[in-house]
């Protein structure tokens, strides 16, 4: 196997600037045995490229040819099939799974160990190893061929440096001076050893002569180390100060967030308060008008109308969710309810008195109109009552029962008034007709027309007023 390795290195990999690190003789599993070699290689130039190369012996001669190569970074998994028993089979998972059978379990283990080391060094443990003994991966490769291939060559590759042009010229010049360098290598090596000893001695004397400079240099190094310690101490103190500043900034940031939240909440609270104040606040003048307003004067009625409309607007405002739970809102609603009840009671009592007064009005009786046989006009009464139209509408919207009771009272007293006036009208008409009967029948027609006009007047007047 060593001879094959050197032959492959010389014929295939050296021309491509590659180093062969491990080799295993394999054949494909399940097929006729056509042996080939799997080689683990690295390039000699940076950056290092790691490959698995398949090499096959030519059928028409005793030489090898490169058949296929895979980049090790494309290798996803190595499956050794069995970690506890010796088994020459193993799989390599590239773009597809390649199944191989090694010529021996030792060669398979050596090749897998080399792949594991390359994975550790160049791929940062990217490849996954399955069914591989942990002892095989942790222990170093045994001495011998495998060790020299997997370990020694890899280390030698890192330490190996080619001679530059100047070094080659110096060696050639030395060999030309020493004509016997080729014929007598031992003498040439001995001469080189002596010259090297002379140079070492000269170096030692030079070092001893420069002891003072060395001491100065060491002193400077000590001072530099001391300065480094001082700087490190200052850096530590600065770091502590920065940490303290960071904590304070975090606290300030937290405080700013809390202040922002508080300002937002205060703004929302102010909006709610302004809403309640604007829509649920009744002025003292309106409250006084509802409680004590004069319902008998035009100015007092106008003030009561404005106050009742403002009260109705406050009571019908659409509250936002949660407002009804506020104590101040409950108190305002209770105040509005009391004002509504108080004012509706005052309005009802006042209008009742007005209706009673109108129902018992004796200021104009039919006897005063006996000469022309006409009914007394109620337009002044209706005109007085029209001042209360908006208040009646407010009462209708807020206290329906009191509105209906007040309407019945008006109808009742006005019915009595009209019954009395109609009765008086017929009495006068009867007297008129009795007096004209003696004089003739010419005036009976006028009396009938007056009666019809009287009834139409009543109907028209009441219809216009109710509308």
XYZ file of N, CA and C in Angstrom, residues 301-454:
462
model
N -91.119 82.914 31.092
C -91.440 81.732 30.268
C -90.282 81.428 29.321
N -89.695 82.478 28.716
C -88.570 82.274 27.794
C -87.379 81.644 28.522
N -87.103 82.113 29.749
C -86.005 81.538 30.533
C -86.278 80.074 30.872
N -87.554 79.776 31.209
C -87.909 78.376 31.518
C -87.794 77.496 30.286
N -88.159 78.020 29.112
C -88.029 77.234 27.876
C -86.559 76.896 27.618
N -85.665 77.889 27.706
C -84.229 77.641 27.486
C -83.677 76.657 28.506
N -84.087 76.812 29.762
C -83.595 75.919 30.805
C -84.093 74.497 30.597
N -85.388 74.345 30.197
C -85.934 72.998 29.984
C -85.262 72.311 28.798
N -84.942 73.065 27.718
C -84.249 72.467 26.571
C -82.830 72.053 26.944
N -82.155 72.890 27.731
C -80.812 72.525 28.189
C -80.852 71.287 29.076
N -81.861 71.197 29.944
C -82.008 70.027 30.811
C -82.268 68.778 29.993
N -83.135 68.882 28.991
C -83.436 67.725 28.151
C -82.192 67.267 27.392
N -81.376 68.223 26.911
C -80.149 67.874 26.209
C -79.170 67.158 27.133
N -79.051 67.626 28.378
C -78.165 66.972 29.340
C -78.635 65.566 29.675
N -79.946 65.384 29.791
C -80.470 64.062 30.155
C -80.363 63.070 29.004
N -80.367 63.562 27.764
C -80.331 62.665 26.603
C -78.934 62.485 26.033
N -77.882 63.006 26.675
C -76.537 62.862 26.145
C -76.139 61.382 26.143
N -75.442 60.960 25.073
C -75.007 59.557 24.954
C -73.705 59.375 25.729
N -73.790 58.717 26.856
C -72.611 58.506 27.700
C -71.706 57.441 27.091
N -70.414 57.603 27.304
C -69.450 56.617 26.847
C -69.398 55.447 27.833
N -68.881 54.314 27.395
C -68.812 53.152 28.293
C -68.045 53.471 29.572
N -68.640 53.145 30.694
C -68.014 53.354 31.996
C -68.417 54.635 32.689
N -69.028 55.589 31.936
C -69.414 56.845 32.570
C -70.513 56.653 33.614
N -71.406 55.706 33.329
C -72.529 55.543 34.253
C -72.088 55.024 35.622
N -70.839 54.525 35.724
C -70.340 54.034 37.011
C -69.718 55.148 37.851
N -69.486 56.314 37.253
C -68.867 57.412 37.996
C -69.867 58.031 38.969
N -69.396 58.314 40.191
C -70.282 58.869 41.209
C -70.776 60.256 40.800
N -69.890 61.085 40.204
C -70.317 62.425 39.805
C -71.391 62.371 38.727
N -71.273 61.395 37.811
C -72.289 61.250 36.766
C -73.616 60.827 37.389
N -73.548 59.899 38.331
C -74.780 59.485 39.009
C -75.429 60.669 39.742
N -74.593 61.498 40.390
C -75.144 62.652 41.102
C -75.783 63.641 40.137
N -75.136 63.885 38.990
C -75.708 64.790 38.006
C -77.024 64.249 37.459
N -77.052 62.956 37.164
C -78.298 62.371 36.667
C -79.416 62.473 37.702
N -79.048 62.255 38.966
C -80.045 62.408 40.028
C -80.527 63.856 40.115
N -79.604 64.817 39.982
C -79.985 66.226 39.993
C -80.897 66.552 38.817
N -80.574 66.037 37.633
C -81.409 66.293 36.459
C -82.809 65.719 36.660
N -82.879 64.539 37.249
C -84.186 63.918 37.489
C -85.010 64.761 38.462
N -84.352 65.250 39.529
C -85.078 66.092 40.489
C -85.538 67.400 39.842
N -84.669 68.005 39.037
C -85.051 69.244 38.361
C -86.207 69.008 37.390
N -86.143 67.899 36.676
C -87.241 67.576 35.748
C -88.560 67.405 36.492
N -88.518 66.654 37.593
C -89.751 66.421 38.350
C -90.261 67.726 38.964
N -89.317 68.530 39.514
C -89.732 69.797 40.133
C -90.356 70.740 39.114
N -89.692 70.888 37.970
C -90.203 71.825 36.972
C -91.505 71.331 36.341
N -91.567 70.035 36.091
C -92.814 69.508 35.513
C -93.973 69.680 36.499
N -93.702 69.548 37.780
C -94.748 69.732 38.783
C -95.174 71.207 38.844
N -94.202 72.125 38.801
C -94.533 73.548 38.797
C -95.315 73.932 37.543
N -94.858 73.411 36.396
C -95.525 73.742 35.135
C -96.956 73.205 35.127
N -97.116 71.983 35.615
C -98.454 71.376 35.632
C -99.396 72.173 36.554
N -98.902 72.528 37.729
C -99.749 73.284 38.655
C -100.131 74.653 38.086
N -99.129 75.302 37.461
C -99.419 76.622 36.910
C -100.443 76.542 35.770
N -100.262 75.593 34.867
C -101.200 75.469 33.741
C -102.575 75.017 34.227
N -102.618 74.208 35.249
C -103.917 73.821 35.826
C -104.659 75.071 36.325
N -103.892 75.923 37.014
C -104.527 77.161 37.502
C -105.001 78.037 36.338
N -104.197 78.091 35.265
C -104.601 78.881 34.089
C -105.877 78.322 33.475
N -105.918 76.999 33.333
C -107.103 76.376 32.728
C -108.348 76.593 33.609
N -108.170 76.484 34.928
C -109.307 76.691 35.834
C -109.798 78.133 35.737
N -108.822 79.053 35.703
C -109.200 80.466 35.602
C -109.948 80.750 34.300
N -109.466 80.157 33.209
C -110.149 80.377 31.934
C -111.519 79.704 31.916
N -111.602 78.567 32.565
C -112.892 77.868 32.577
C -113.943 78.611 33.366
N -113.524 79.386 34.384
C -114.475 80.145 35.179
C -114.488 81.636 34.823
N -113.983 81.946 33.658
C -113.890 83.357 33.250
C -115.287 83.921 33.015
N -115.627 84.984 33.750
C -116.950 85.624 33.620
C -116.816 87.043 33.074
N -115.660 87.350 32.526
C -115.431 88.722 32.080
C -116.259 89.078 30.864
N -116.563 88.073 30.077
C -117.379 88.358 28.877
C -118.497 87.333 28.820
N -119.671 87.749 29.105
C -120.843 86.871 29.049
C -121.675 87.271 27.854
N -122.544 86.376 27.470
C -123.318 86.573 26.244
C -124.277 87.742 26.358
N -124.750 88.072 27.576
C -125.723 89.163 27.723
C -125.136 90.487 27.286
N -123.780 90.583 27.374
C -123.137 91.811 26.945
C -123.175 91.943 25.439
N -123.371 90.838 24.727
C -123.419 90.846 23.253
C -124.830 90.555 22.763
N -125.824 90.852 23.587
C -127.208 90.491 23.231
C -127.674 91.281 22.028
N -127.241 92.541 21.895
C -127.768 93.356 20.794
C -127.369 92.765 19.449
N -126.108 92.314 19.327
C -125.675 91.785 18.022
C -125.707 90.269 17.972
N -126.053 89.577 19.103
C -126.136 88.122 19.190
C -124.826 87.488 18.675
N -123.735 87.768 19.333
C -122.430 87.168 18.967
C -121.812 86.529 20.192
N -120.908 85.579 19.908
C -120.212 84.875 20.997
C -118.985 85.656 21.440
N -118.591 85.530 22.696
C -117.347 86.149 23.137
C -116.142 85.451 22.482
N -115.135 86.188 22.098
C -113.956 85.620 21.442
C -112.940 85.157 22.491
N -112.336 83.955 22.219
C -111.341 83.370 23.138
C -109.915 83.468 22.591
N -109.754 84.251 21.532
C -108.402 84.363 20.952
C -107.389 84.925 21.958
N -107.743 85.854 22.830
C -106.749 86.287 23.838
C -106.307 85.152 24.756
N -107.277 84.290 25.101
C -106.906 83.138 25.945
C -105.950 82.214 25.202
N -106.286 81.947 23.938
C -105.420 81.069 23.141
C -104.045 81.692 22.937
N -104.027 83.014 22.741
C -102.746 83.691 22.546
C -101.884 83.588 23.805
N -102.517 83.681 24.956
C -101.754 83.523 26.203
C -101.212 82.111 26.369
N -102.030 81.156 25.954
C -101.594 79.761 26.111
C -100.504 79.374 25.115
N -100.455 80.053 23.972
C -99.421 79.716 22.982
C -98.016 79.966 23.515
N -97.845 80.794 24.502
C -96.526 81.004 25.095
C -95.988 79.728 25.739
N -96.920 78.850 26.107
C -96.510 77.606 26.789
C -96.385 76.421 25.832
N -96.417 76.661 24.511
C -96.410 75.552 23.550
C -95.131 74.714 23.675
N -93.956 75.377 23.701
C -92.697 74.632 23.800
C -92.570 73.913 25.132
N -93.110 74.525 26.182
C -93.075 73.849 27.475
C -93.974 72.632 27.484
N -95.131 72.730 26.788
C -96.004 71.568 26.669
C -95.330 70.456 25.858
N -94.597 70.842 24.833
C -93.863 69.831 24.044
C -92.788 69.172 24.905
N -92.075 69.981 25.715
C -91.082 69.408 26.618
C -91.727 68.454 27.608
N -92.899 68.852 28.148
C -93.598 67.987 29.096
C -94.059 66.710 28.428
N -94.420 66.799 27.165
C -94.858 65.616 26.423
C -93.697 64.637 26.245
N -92.474 65.150 26.036
C -91.313 64.292 25.815
C -90.732 63.730 27.107
N -90.945 64.429 28.209
C -90.330 63.997 29.462
C -91.306 63.356 30.448
N -92.518 63.908 30.559
C -93.518 63.394 31.507
C -94.843 63.195 30.747
N -94.915 62.078 30.086
C -96.073 61.821 29.234
C -97.370 61.775 30.039
N -97.339 61.187 31.184
C -98.558 61.051 31.996
C -99.065 62.424 32.442
N -98.155 63.303 32.891
C -98.587 64.635 33.312
C -99.105 65.445 32.134
N -98.469 65.245 30.972
C -98.940 65.940 29.761
C -100.368 65.514 29.434
N -100.630 64.223 29.456
C -101.972 63.737 29.141
C -102.983 64.201 30.197
N -102.601 64.207 31.481
C -103.500 64.696 32.526
C -103.806 66.179 32.357
N -102.794 66.963 31.991
C -102.996 68.388 31.760
C -103.908 68.631 30.563
N -103.739 67.792 29.525
C -104.612 67.916 28.343
C -106.062 67.627 28.726
N -106.268 66.629 29.549
C -107.641 66.305 29.970
C -108.239 67.459 30.798
N -107.382 68.061 31.648
C -107.873 69.198 32.440
C -108.300 70.350 31.530
N -107.495 70.649 30.511
C -107.832 71.727 29.575
C -109.148 71.426 28.858
N -109.267 70.205 28.371
C -110.501 69.830 27.660
C -111.704 69.924 28.589
N -111.536 69.492 29.832
C -112.653 69.489 30.786
C -113.152 70.920 31.063
N -112.211 71.820 31.402
C -112.648 73.178 31.748
C -113.123 73.953 30.527
N -112.496 73.736 29.390
C -112.964 74.439 28.184
C -114.315 73.900 27.735
N -114.553 72.625 27.979
C -115.873 72.056 27.653
C -116.953 72.722 28.489
N -116.661 72.884 29.784
C -117.643 73.557 30.654
C -117.889 74.996 30.192
N -116.800 75.680 29.783
C -116.941 77.059 29.338
C -117.807 77.151 28.083
N -117.511 76.307 27.144
C -118.288 76.345 25.902
C -119.741 75.899 26.140
N -119.922 74.924 27.025
C -121.315 74.523 27.333
C -122.098 75.694 27.925
N -121.462 76.420 28.807
C -122.142 77.563 29.428
C -122.430 78.653 28.391
N -121.440 78.922 27.531
C -121.637 79.960 26.524
C -122.690 79.551 25.495
N -122.662 78.284 25.136
C -123.675 77.806 24.170
C -125.074 77.867 24.786
N -125.122 77.517 26.068
C -126.425 77.575 26.754
C -126.925 79.020 26.802
N -126.033 79.936 27.149
C -126.436 81.343 27.176
C -126.817 81.836 25.788
N -126.084 81.352 24.783
C -126.392 81.771 23.411
C -127.804 81.355 23.019
N -128.140 80.107 23.360
C -129.488 79.645 22.989
C -130.576 80.373 23.792
N -130.248 80.737 25.018
C -131.232 81.497 25.796
C -131.487 82.854 25.152
N -130.410 83.517 24.774
C -130.566 84.827 24.124
C -131.244 84.676 22.788
N -130.851 83.619 22.059
C -131.475 83.395 20.751
C -132.967 83.131 20.916
N -133.304 82.407 21.972
C -134.724 82.106 22.223
C -135.494 83.401 22.496
N -134.876 84.266 23.298
C -135.536 85.550 23.606
C -135.665 86.368 22.329
N -134.617 86.388 21.530
C -134.652 87.134 20.277
C -135.747 86.606 19.358
N -135.813 85.302 19.267
C -136.810 84.717 18.360
C -138.218 84.967 18.878
N -138.380 84.952 20.198
C -139.714 85.226 20.751
C -140.109 86.663 20.487
N -139.133 87.620 20.552
C -139.443 89.012 20.322
C -139.726 89.287 18.854
N -139.053 88.645 17.961
C -139.245 88.854 16.522
C -140.479 88.157 16.014
N -140.974 87.186 16.800
C -142.173 86.464 16.344
C -143.347 87.397 16.296
N -143.364 88.368 17.213
C -144.471 89.303 17.223
C -144.326 90.315 16.083
N -143.089 90.647 15.723
C -142.867 91.633 14.683
C -142.895 91.018 13.293
N -142.629 89.799 13.164
C -142.629 89.109 11.876
C -141.502 88.090 11.819
N -141.389 87.349 10.711
C -140.425 86.251 10.588
C -139.159 86.662 9.825
N -139.005 87.940 9.578
C -137.841 88.330 8.773
C -136.528 88.149 9.471
N -136.465 88.239 10.781
C -135.189 88.153 11.510
C -134.832 86.742 11.925
N -135.701 85.771 11.741
C -135.393 84.382 12.130
C -134.198 83.837 11.327
N -134.186 84.252 10.086
C -133.068 83.786 9.258
C -131.732 84.306 9.800
N -131.691 85.564 10.244
C -130.456 86.118 10.818
C -130.057 85.386 12.084
N -131.037 85.001 12.869
C -130.732 84.262 14.108
C -130.138 82.899 13.781
N -130.666 82.227 12.802
C -130.123 80.902 12.414
C -128.684 81.040 11.909
N -128.437 82.054 11.098
C -127.069 82.262 10.611
C -126.111 82.551 11.766
N -126.565 83.350 12.728
C -125.714 83.630 13.885
C -125.394 82.369 14.656
N -126.378 81.473 14.776
C -126.163 80.202 15.475
C -125.135 79.359 14.746
N -125.259 79.289 13.414
C -124.302 78.477 12.632
C -122.902 79.073 12.722
N -122.825 80.420 12.614
C -121.524 81.077 12.716
C -120.904 80.868 14.094
N -121.732 80.855 15.111
C -121.248 80.621 16.470
C -120.587 79.252 16.588
